[in-house]
Amino acid sequence: MIAPVPRLGPRDVRAWFASTDVFADPARVARACGWLDEAERHRFDRFRHDVDRHMFLLGRAMSRAIVGRLDDVSPTAWRWREGPHGRPEIAAATDLRFNLAHSAGLVVCAAARGRDVGVDVEDLARRPVEPEIVPRYCAPREAADIRACGAAGWHARFLAYWTLKEAYLKALGLGISVPLAEIEFSLGPPPTVAFLGSLTGGDDRWWFHLGPVSPRHLVAVAAGAADGAPALEIAPFPETWLP
């Protein structure tokens, strides 16, 4: 057994973030690979670039450490499974839920008990999307807000909406096959969601967080809020939790 973290209560949502810089030492990479099962090791080996390989490995190692500590088991004692759209799940009877995201060398893992949770992280320095695609993914009010930000700010505003939508869909365990332009966010704070068109009447009992965790990275967290808004804590992931 390993020492658990402080209790994760039913109203708590926690998220941790870490950079792949933790894998500067090849010995640590080798030790972390020891936590992978055979299928995960094959996926690790297939990545062509170190940054992608290390984001995958860090996501698996962070998840194993976090779930292990929250459920007071060894990080390699629980089995990982993926839902129909790739959402990570624990293949055991537990009320613990977790979700992963990574971008530009940063990995984020969120966890909650008894409520769905999703997380997304976007690189604010990424190449801008083509402005013509904005109406495909954004509701009319969102698109108008993006246009109002002008040439200097429209892409960052688009990423704010996109990150929230990704976190929400990941919390639901859905892909982007749903009509994203019918999911309308208000950035708040706090952000709120409404549904248009074919999604009118959807369950809006969700809680959202949106904010930077570095000058380059924007993070969104989505959590079910049928029982009211949860309490969120975001913190750097302790390197000492890695092998």
PDB file of C-alpha atoms in Angstrom:
ATOM      1  CA  MET A   1       0.000   0.000   0.000  1.00  0.00           C
ATOM      2  CA  ILE A   2       0.994   3.635  -0.458  1.00  0.00           C
ATOM      3  CA  ALA A   3       0.067   6.617   1.682  1.00  0.00           C
ATOM      4  CA  PRO A   4      -3.263   8.019   0.462  1.00  0.00           C
ATOM      5  CA  VAL A   5      -3.835  11.710  -0.197  1.00  0.00           C
ATOM      6  CA  PRO A   6      -6.337  13.560   2.017  1.00  0.00           C
ATOM      7  CA  ARG A   7      -9.868  12.235   1.557  1.00  0.00           C
ATOM      8  CA  LEU A   8     -11.658  13.197  -1.657  1.00  0.00           C
ATOM      9  CA  GLY A   9     -15.127  14.125  -0.453  1.00  0.00           C
ATOM     10  CA  PRO A  10     -18.359  13.852  -2.458  1.00  0.00           C
ATOM     11  CA  ARG A  11     -18.312  17.587  -3.276  1.00  0.00           C
ATOM     12  CA  ASP A  12     -14.608  17.734  -4.146  1.00  0.00           C
ATOM     13  CA  VAL A  13     -13.024  17.899  -7.582  1.00  0.00           C
ATOM     14  CA  ARG A  14      -9.251  17.862  -7.777  1.00  0.00           C
ATOM     15  CA  ALA A  15      -6.966  18.362 -10.732  1.00  0.00           C
ATOM     16  CA  TRP A  16      -3.212  18.014 -10.985  1.00  0.00           C
ATOM     17  CA  PHE A  17      -0.895  19.154 -13.777  1.00  0.00           C
ATOM     18  CA  ALA A  18       2.692  18.304 -14.674  1.00  0.00           C
ATOM     19  CA  SER A  19       5.177  18.932 -17.456  1.00  0.00           C
ATOM     20  CA  THR A  20       6.978  16.229 -19.400  1.00  0.00           C
ATOM     21  CA  ASP A  21      10.152  17.919 -18.151  1.00  0.00           C
ATOM     22  CA  VAL A  22       9.910  15.398 -15.291  1.00  0.00           C
ATOM     23  CA  PHE A  23      11.212  12.840 -17.784  1.00  0.00           C
ATOM     24  CA  ALA A  24      14.540  14.579 -18.391  1.00  0.00           C
ATOM     25  CA  ASP A  25      16.170  11.607 -16.639  1.00  0.00           C
ATOM     26  CA  PRO A  26      16.034   8.442 -18.804  1.00  0.00           C
ATOM     27  CA  ALA A  27      16.076   6.355 -15.627  1.00  0.00           C
ATOM     28  CA  ARG A  28      12.758   7.858 -14.560  1.00  0.00           C
ATOM     29  CA  VAL A  29      11.307   7.102 -17.994  1.00  0.00           C
ATOM     30  CA  ALA A  30      12.365   3.491 -17.585  1.00  0.00           C
ATOM     31  CA  ARG A  31      10.840   3.275 -14.111  1.00  0.00           C
ATOM     32  CA  ALA A  32       7.561   4.815 -15.295  1.00  0.00           C
ATOM     33  CA  CYS A  33       7.434   2.358 -18.192  1.00  0.00           C
ATOM     34  CA  GLY A  34       7.467  -0.370 -15.552  1.00  0.00           C
ATOM     35  CA  TRP A  35       3.954   0.776 -14.573  1.00  0.00           C
ATOM     36  CA  LEU A  36       2.596   0.158 -18.100  1.00  0.00           C
ATOM     37  CA  ASP A  37       0.890  -3.040 -19.131  1.00  0.00           C
ATOM     38  CA  GLU A  38       1.830  -4.776 -22.375  1.00  0.00           C
ATOM     39  CA  ALA A  39      -0.719  -2.943 -24.553  1.00  0.00           C
ATOM     40  CA  GLU A  40       0.277   0.421 -23.084  1.00  0.00           C
ATOM     41  CA  ARG A  41       3.946  -0.321 -23.703  1.00  0.00           C
ATOM     42  CA  HIS A  42       3.189  -1.072 -27.367  1.00  0.00           C
ATOM     43  CA  ARG A  43       1.392   2.287 -27.653  1.00  0.00           C
ATOM     44  CA  PHE A  44       4.328   4.033 -25.973  1.00  0.00           C
ATOM     45  CA  ASP A  45       6.772   2.481 -28.417  1.00  0.00           C
ATOM     46  CA  ARG A  46       4.710   3.490 -31.475  1.00  0.00           C
ATOM     47  CA  PHE A  47       4.969   7.239 -30.862  1.00  0.00           C
ATOM     48  CA  ARG A  48       7.431   8.848 -33.253  1.00  0.00           C
ATOM     49  CA  HIS A  49       8.275  11.925 -31.175  1.00  0.00           C
ATOM     50  CA  ASP A  50       9.552  12.086 -27.609  1.00  0.00           C
ATOM     51  CA  VAL A  51       7.081  14.795 -26.554  1.00  0.00           C
ATOM     52  CA  ASP A  52       4.109  12.632 -27.592  1.00  0.00           C
ATOM     53  CA  ARG A  53       5.649   9.522 -26.074  1.00  0.00           C
ATOM     54  CA  HIS A  54       6.315  11.319 -22.806  1.00  0.00           C
ATOM     55  CA  MET A  55       2.845  12.917 -22.612  1.00  0.00           C
ATOM     56  CA  PHE A  56       1.301   9.480 -23.000  1.00  0.00           C
ATOM     57  CA  LEU A  57       3.591   7.985 -20.353  1.00  0.00           C
ATOM     58  CA  LEU A  58       3.078  10.870 -17.938  1.00  0.00           C
ATOM     59  CA  GLY A  59      -0.696  10.635 -18.305  1.00  0.00           C
ATOM     60  CA  ARG A  60      -0.642   6.931 -17.495  1.00  0.00           C
ATOM     61  CA  ALA A  61       1.770   7.346 -14.586  1.00  0.00           C
ATOM     62  CA  MET A  62      -0.132  10.308 -13.117  1.00  0.00           C
ATOM     63  CA  SER A  63      -3.443   8.460 -13.390  1.00  0.00           C
ATOM     64  CA  ARG A  64      -2.041   5.331 -11.795  1.00  0.00           C
ATOM     65  CA  ALA A  65      -0.528   7.320  -8.937  1.00  0.00           C
ATOM     66  CA  ILE A  66      -3.614   9.481  -8.333  1.00  0.00           C
ATOM     67  CA  VAL A  67      -6.155   6.652  -8.465  1.00  0.00           C
ATOM     68  CA  GLY A  68      -3.886   4.489  -6.330  1.00  0.00           C
ATOM     69  CA  ARG A  69      -3.546   7.128  -3.649  1.00  0.00           C
ATOM     70  CA  LEU A  70      -7.217   8.108  -3.648  1.00  0.00           C
ATOM     71  CA  ASP A  71      -8.362   4.470  -3.411  1.00  0.00           C
ATOM     72  CA  ASP A  72      -5.404   3.423  -1.223  1.00  0.00           C
ATOM     73  CA  VAL A  73      -4.045   0.739  -3.548  1.00  0.00           C
ATOM     74  CA  SER A  74      -0.809   0.199  -5.403  1.00  0.00           C
ATOM     75  CA  PRO A  75      -0.608   2.277  -8.622  1.00  0.00           C
ATOM     76  CA  THR A  76      -0.285  -0.948 -10.616  1.00  0.00           C
ATOM     77  CA  ALA A  77      -2.989  -2.878  -8.747  1.00  0.00           C
ATOM     78  CA  TRP A  78      -5.976  -1.397 -10.564  1.00  0.00           C
ATOM     79  CA  ARG A  79      -6.917  -2.067 -14.176  1.00  0.00           C
ATOM     80  CA  TRP A  80      -7.453   0.631 -16.776  1.00  0.00           C
ATOM     81  CA  ARG A  81     -10.130   0.468 -19.447  1.00  0.00           C
ATOM     82  CA  GLU A  82     -11.336   2.879 -22.105  1.00  0.00           C
ATOM     83  CA  GLY A  83     -14.963   3.704 -22.872  1.00  0.00           C
ATOM     84  CA  PRO A  84     -16.467   3.614 -26.389  1.00  0.00           C
ATOM     85  CA  HIS A  85     -14.961   7.029 -27.214  1.00  0.00           C
ATOM     86  CA  GLY A  86     -11.674   6.488 -25.390  1.00  0.00           C
ATOM     87  CA  ARG A  87     -12.614   7.981 -22.009  1.00  0.00           C
ATOM     88  CA  PRO A  88     -10.348   6.487 -19.323  1.00  0.00           C
ATOM     89  CA  GLU A  89     -12.183   4.451 -16.702  1.00  0.00           C
ATOM     90  CA  ILE A  90     -11.367   2.218 -13.760  1.00  0.00           C
ATOM     91  CA  ALA A  91     -12.235  -1.409 -14.459  1.00  0.00           C
ATOM     92  CA  ALA A  92     -13.480  -2.080 -10.926  1.00  0.00           C
ATOM     93  CA  ALA A  93     -16.398  -1.230  -8.645  1.00  0.00           C
ATOM     94  CA  THR A  94     -15.605   2.280  -7.373  1.00  0.00           C
ATOM     95  CA  ASP A  95     -17.289   5.680  -7.245  1.00  0.00           C
ATOM     96  CA  LEU A  96     -14.021   7.345  -8.287  1.00  0.00           C
ATOM     97  CA  ARG A  97     -13.958   9.010 -11.721  1.00  0.00           C
ATOM     98  CA  PHE A  98     -10.955  10.517 -13.458  1.00  0.00           C
ATOM     99  CA  ASN A  99     -10.104  12.154 -16.756  1.00  0.00           C
ATOM    100  CA  LEU A 100      -6.940  13.095 -18.619  1.00  0.00           C
ATOM    101  CA  ALA A 101      -5.807  15.735 -21.099  1.00  0.00           C
ATOM    102  CA  HIS A 102      -2.486  16.783 -22.563  1.00  0.00           C
ATOM    103  CA  SER A 103      -1.105  19.408 -24.900  1.00  0.00           C
ATOM    104  CA  ALA A 104       2.285  20.956 -25.671  1.00  0.00           C
ATOM    105  CA  GLY A 105       4.173  19.018 -23.018  1.00  0.00           C
ATOM    106  CA  LEU A 106       1.641  19.456 -20.207  1.00  0.00           C
ATOM    107  CA  VAL A 107      -0.592  16.717 -18.744  1.00  0.00           C
ATOM    108  CA  VAL A 108      -3.641  17.340 -16.529  1.00  0.00           C
ATOM    109  CA  CYS A 109      -5.572  14.718 -14.557  1.00  0.00           C
ATOM    110  CA  ALA A 110      -8.859  15.467 -12.752  1.00  0.00           C
ATOM    111  CA  ALA A 111     -10.677  13.243 -10.260  1.00  0.00           C
ATOM    112  CA  ALA A 112     -14.000  13.233  -8.403  1.00  0.00           C
ATOM    113  CA  ARG A 113     -16.223  10.824  -6.521  1.00  0.00           C
ATOM    114  CA  GLY A 114     -19.767  10.031  -7.535  1.00  0.00           C
ATOM    115  CA  ARG A 115     -19.897  12.594 -10.343  1.00  0.00           C
ATOM    116  CA  ASP A 116     -18.719  12.672 -13.941  1.00  0.00           C
ATOM    117  CA  VAL A 117     -15.651  14.823 -14.522  1.00  0.00           C
ATOM    118  CA  GLY A 118     -13.839  15.937 -17.666  1.00  0.00           C
ATOM    119  CA  VAL A 119     -10.755  18.024 -18.300  1.00  0.00           C
ATOM    120  CA  ASP A 120      -9.139  19.603 -21.334  1.00  0.00           C
ATOM    121  CA  VAL A 121      -5.959  21.622 -21.837  1.00  0.00           C
ATOM    122  CA  GLU A 122      -5.102  23.695 -24.882  1.00  0.00           C
ATOM    123  CA  ASP A 123      -1.890  25.304 -26.079  1.00  0.00           C
ATOM    124  CA  LEU A 124      -2.477  29.067 -26.366  1.00  0.00           C
ATOM    125  CA  ALA A 125       0.562  29.255 -28.664  1.00  0.00           C
ATOM    126  CA  ARG A 126      -0.816  26.713 -31.140  1.00  0.00           C
ATOM    127  CA  ARG A 127      -1.341  27.628 -34.767  1.00  0.00           C
ATOM    128  CA  PRO A 128      -4.713  29.414 -35.158  1.00  0.00           C
ATOM    129  CA  VAL A 129      -7.575  27.552 -36.763  1.00  0.00           C
ATOM    130  CA  GLU A 130      -9.095  28.920 -39.950  1.00  0.00           C
ATOM    131  CA  PRO A 131     -11.657  31.591 -38.961  1.00  0.00           C
ATOM    132  CA  GLU A 132     -14.138  30.099 -41.428  1.00  0.00           C
ATOM    133  CA  ILE A 133     -14.596  26.998 -39.257  1.00  0.00           C
ATOM    134  CA  VAL A 134     -15.670  28.909 -36.137  1.00  0.00           C
ATOM    135  CA  PRO A 135     -19.443  28.745 -36.915  1.00  0.00           C
ATOM    136  CA  ARG A 136     -19.126  24.972 -37.312  1.00  0.00           C
ATOM    137  CA  TYR A 137     -18.059  24.557 -33.694  1.00  0.00           C
ATOM    138  CA  CYS A 138     -19.506  27.610 -31.958  1.00  0.00           C
ATOM    139  CA  ALA A 139     -23.045  28.775 -31.223  1.00  0.00           C
ATOM    140  CA  PRO A 140     -24.061  32.087 -32.833  1.00  0.00           C
ATOM    141  CA  ARG A 141     -23.486  34.084 -29.623  1.00  0.00           C
ATOM    142  CA  GLU A 142     -20.111  32.460 -29.122  1.00  0.00           C
ATOM    143  CA  ALA A 143     -19.113  33.214 -32.723  1.00  0.00           C
ATOM    144  CA  ALA A 144     -20.198  36.861 -32.319  1.00  0.00           C
ATOM    145  CA  ASP A 145     -18.139  37.144 -29.118  1.00  0.00           C
ATOM    146  CA  ILE A 146     -15.121  35.674 -30.900  1.00  0.00           C
ATOM    147  CA  ARG A 147     -15.445  38.131 -33.795  1.00  0.00           C
ATOM    148  CA  ALA A 148     -15.715  41.041 -31.358  1.00  0.00           C
ATOM    149  CA  CYS A 149     -12.258  40.211 -29.981  1.00  0.00           C
ATOM    150  CA  GLY A 150     -10.654  41.343 -33.249  1.00  0.00           C
ATOM    151  CA  ALA A 151      -7.531  40.145 -34.985  1.00  0.00           C
ATOM    152  CA  ALA A 152      -5.390  40.105 -31.836  1.00  0.00           C
ATOM    153  CA  GLY A 153      -7.739  38.206 -29.561  1.00  0.00           C
ATOM    154  CA  TRP A 154     -10.170  36.081 -31.545  1.00  0.00           C
ATOM    155  CA  HIS A 155      -8.128  32.870 -31.466  1.00  0.00           C
ATOM    156  CA  ALA A 156      -7.602  32.890 -27.695  1.00  0.00           C
ATOM    157  CA  ARG A 157     -11.344  33.438 -27.240  1.00  0.00           C
ATOM    158  CA  PHE A 158     -12.115  30.572 -29.622  1.00  0.00           C
ATOM    159  CA  LEU A 159      -9.819  28.305 -27.597  1.00  0.00           C
ATOM    160  CA  ALA A 160     -11.673  29.272 -24.407  1.00  0.00           C
ATOM    161  CA  TYR A 161     -14.959  28.013 -25.864  1.00  0.00           C
ATOM    162  CA  TRP A 162     -13.314  24.992 -27.468  1.00  0.00           C
ATOM    163  CA  THR A 163     -11.611  23.939 -24.214  1.00  0.00           C
ATOM    164  CA  LEU A 164     -14.889  24.116 -22.291  1.00  0.00           C
ATOM    165  CA  LYS A 165     -16.697  22.061 -24.929  1.00  0.00           C
ATOM    166  CA  GLU A 166     -13.983  19.423 -24.944  1.00  0.00           C
ATOM    167  CA  ALA A 167     -14.024  19.132 -21.142  1.00  0.00           C
ATOM    168  CA  TYR A 168     -17.827  18.791 -21.161  1.00  0.00           C
ATOM    169  CA  LEU A 169     -17.868  16.113 -23.869  1.00  0.00           C
ATOM    170  CA  LYS A 170     -15.084  14.193 -22.137  1.00  0.00           C
ATOM    171  CA  ALA A 171     -17.035  14.263 -18.875  1.00  0.00           C
ATOM    172  CA  LEU A 172     -19.958  12.720 -20.748  1.00  0.00           C
ATOM    173  CA  GLY A 173     -17.708  10.190 -22.470  1.00  0.00           C
ATOM    174  CA  LEU A 174     -18.753  11.458 -25.910  1.00  0.00           C
ATOM    175  CA  GLY A 175     -16.785  12.292 -29.031  1.00  0.00           C
ATOM    176  CA  ILE A 176     -17.205  15.441 -31.109  1.00  0.00           C
ATOM    177  CA  SER A 177     -19.897  13.771 -33.213  1.00  0.00           C
ATOM    178  CA  VAL A 178     -22.489  15.836 -31.328  1.00  0.00           C
ATOM    179  CA  PRO A 179     -23.343  19.245 -32.906  1.00  0.00           C
ATOM    180  CA  LEU A 180     -20.941  21.535 -31.049  1.00  0.00           C
ATOM    181  CA  ALA A 181     -22.644  24.667 -32.384  1.00  0.00           C
ATOM    182  CA  GLU A 182     -25.716  23.638 -30.373  1.00  0.00           C
ATOM    183  CA  ILE A 183     -23.747  23.715 -27.109  1.00  0.00           C
ATOM    184  CA  GLU A 184     -23.565  27.358 -26.024  1.00  0.00           C
ATOM    185  CA  PHE A 185     -21.243  28.543 -23.283  1.00  0.00           C
ATOM    186  CA  SER A 186     -21.170  31.790 -21.402  1.00  0.00           C
ATOM    187  CA  LEU A 187     -17.649  32.405 -20.140  1.00  0.00           C
ATOM    188  CA  GLY A 188     -18.794  33.925 -16.849  1.00  0.00           C
ATOM    189  CA  PRO A 189     -17.084  33.603 -14.464  1.00  0.00           C
ATOM    190  CA  PRO A 190     -18.107  30.975 -13.729  1.00  0.00           C
ATOM    191  CA  PRO A 191     -18.793  29.506 -17.156  1.00  0.00           C
ATOM    192  CA  THR A 192     -22.306  28.172 -17.758  1.00  0.00           C
ATOM    193  CA  VAL A 193     -23.811  26.031 -20.521  1.00  0.00           C
ATOM    194  CA  ALA A 194     -27.064  26.116 -22.495  1.00  0.00           C
ATOM    195  CA  PHE A 195     -28.358  23.984 -25.347  1.00  0.00           C
ATOM    196  CA  LEU A 196     -29.820  24.943 -28.710  1.00  0.00           C
ATOM    197  CA  GLY A 197     -31.546  23.243 -31.639  1.00  0.00           C
ATOM    198  CA  SER A 198     -31.716  19.477 -31.377  1.00  0.00           C
ATOM    199  CA  LEU A 199     -30.067  19.627 -27.933  1.00  0.00           C
ATOM    200  CA  THR A 200     -32.677  21.982 -26.433  1.00  0.00           C
ATOM    201  CA  GLY A 201     -33.734  20.744 -23.024  1.00  0.00           C
ATOM    202  CA  GLY A 202     -30.400  19.073 -22.270  1.00  0.00           C
ATOM    203  CA  ASP A 203     -29.309  18.728 -18.656  1.00  0.00           C
ATOM    204  CA  ASP A 204     -27.520  21.974 -17.741  1.00  0.00           C
ATOM    205  CA  ARG A 205     -26.713  20.917 -14.181  1.00  0.00           C
ATOM    206  CA  TRP A 206     -22.999  21.165 -14.769  1.00  0.00           C
ATOM    207  CA  TRP A 207     -20.238  23.168 -13.150  1.00  0.00           C
ATOM    208  CA  PHE A 208     -17.253  24.501 -15.098  1.00  0.00           C
ATOM    209  CA  HIS A 209     -13.869  26.060 -14.438  1.00  0.00           C
ATOM    210  CA  LEU A 210     -11.715  27.828 -17.039  1.00  0.00           C
ATOM    211  CA  GLY A 211      -8.296  29.315 -16.411  1.00  0.00           C
ATOM    212  CA  PRO A 212      -4.564  29.207 -17.193  1.00  0.00           C
ATOM    213  CA  VAL A 213      -2.103  26.963 -15.388  1.00  0.00           C
ATOM    214  CA  SER A 214       0.899  28.437 -17.214  1.00  0.00           C
ATOM    215  CA  PRO A 215       1.453  31.334 -19.636  1.00  0.00           C
ATOM    216  CA  ARG A 216       0.971  28.815 -22.457  1.00  0.00           C
ATOM    217  CA  HIS A 217      -1.700  26.418 -21.196  1.00  0.00           C
ATOM    218  CA  LEU A 218      -5.441  26.945 -20.682  1.00  0.00           C
ATOM    219  CA  VAL A 219      -7.380  24.341 -18.676  1.00  0.00           C
ATOM    220  CA  ALA A 220     -11.108  23.666 -18.455  1.00  0.00           C
ATOM    221  CA  VAL A 221     -12.763  21.331 -15.960  1.00  0.00           C
ATOM    222  CA  ALA A 222     -16.344  20.081 -16.229  1.00  0.00           C
ATOM    223  CA  ALA A 223     -18.147  18.304 -13.403  1.00  0.00           C
ATOM    224  CA  GLY A 224     -21.676  17.101 -12.882  1.00  0.00           C
ATOM    225  CA  ALA A 225     -23.510  19.429 -10.476  1.00  0.00           C
ATOM    226  CA  ALA A 226     -26.920  17.865  -9.884  1.00  0.00           C
ATOM    227  CA  ASP A 227     -26.265  18.310  -6.149  1.00  0.00           C
ATOM    228  CA  GLY A 228     -24.782  21.809  -6.448  1.00  0.00           C
ATOM    229  CA  ALA A 229     -21.430  23.279  -7.368  1.00  0.00           C
ATOM    230  CA  PRO A 230     -18.408  21.204  -6.307  1.00  0.00           C
ATOM    231  CA  ALA A 231     -15.251  22.588  -4.724  1.00  0.00           C
ATOM    232  CA  LEU A 232     -12.268  22.561  -7.084  1.00  0.00           C
ATOM    233  CA  GLU A 233      -8.591  22.392  -6.214  1.00  0.00           C
ATOM    234  CA  ILE A 234      -5.931  22.573  -8.956  1.00  0.00           C
ATOM    235  CA  ALA A 235      -2.323  21.924  -7.991  1.00  0.00           C
ATOM    236  CA  PRO A 236       0.999  20.845  -9.470  1.00  0.00           C
ATOM    237  CA  PHE A 237       1.423  17.082  -9.493  1.00  0.00           C
ATOM    238  CA  PRO A 238       4.075  16.016  -6.933  1.00  0.00           C
ATOM    239  CA  GLU A 239       7.054  14.473  -8.724  1.00  0.00           C
ATOM    240  CA  THR A 240       7.596  12.261  -5.681  1.00  0.00           C
ATOM    241  CA  TRP A 241       4.437  10.352  -6.655  1.00  0.00           C
ATOM    242  CA  LEU A 242       6.188   9.083  -9.785  1.00  0.00           C
ATOM    243  CA  PRO A 243       8.335   5.945  -9.699  1.00  0.00           C
TER     244      PRO A 243
END
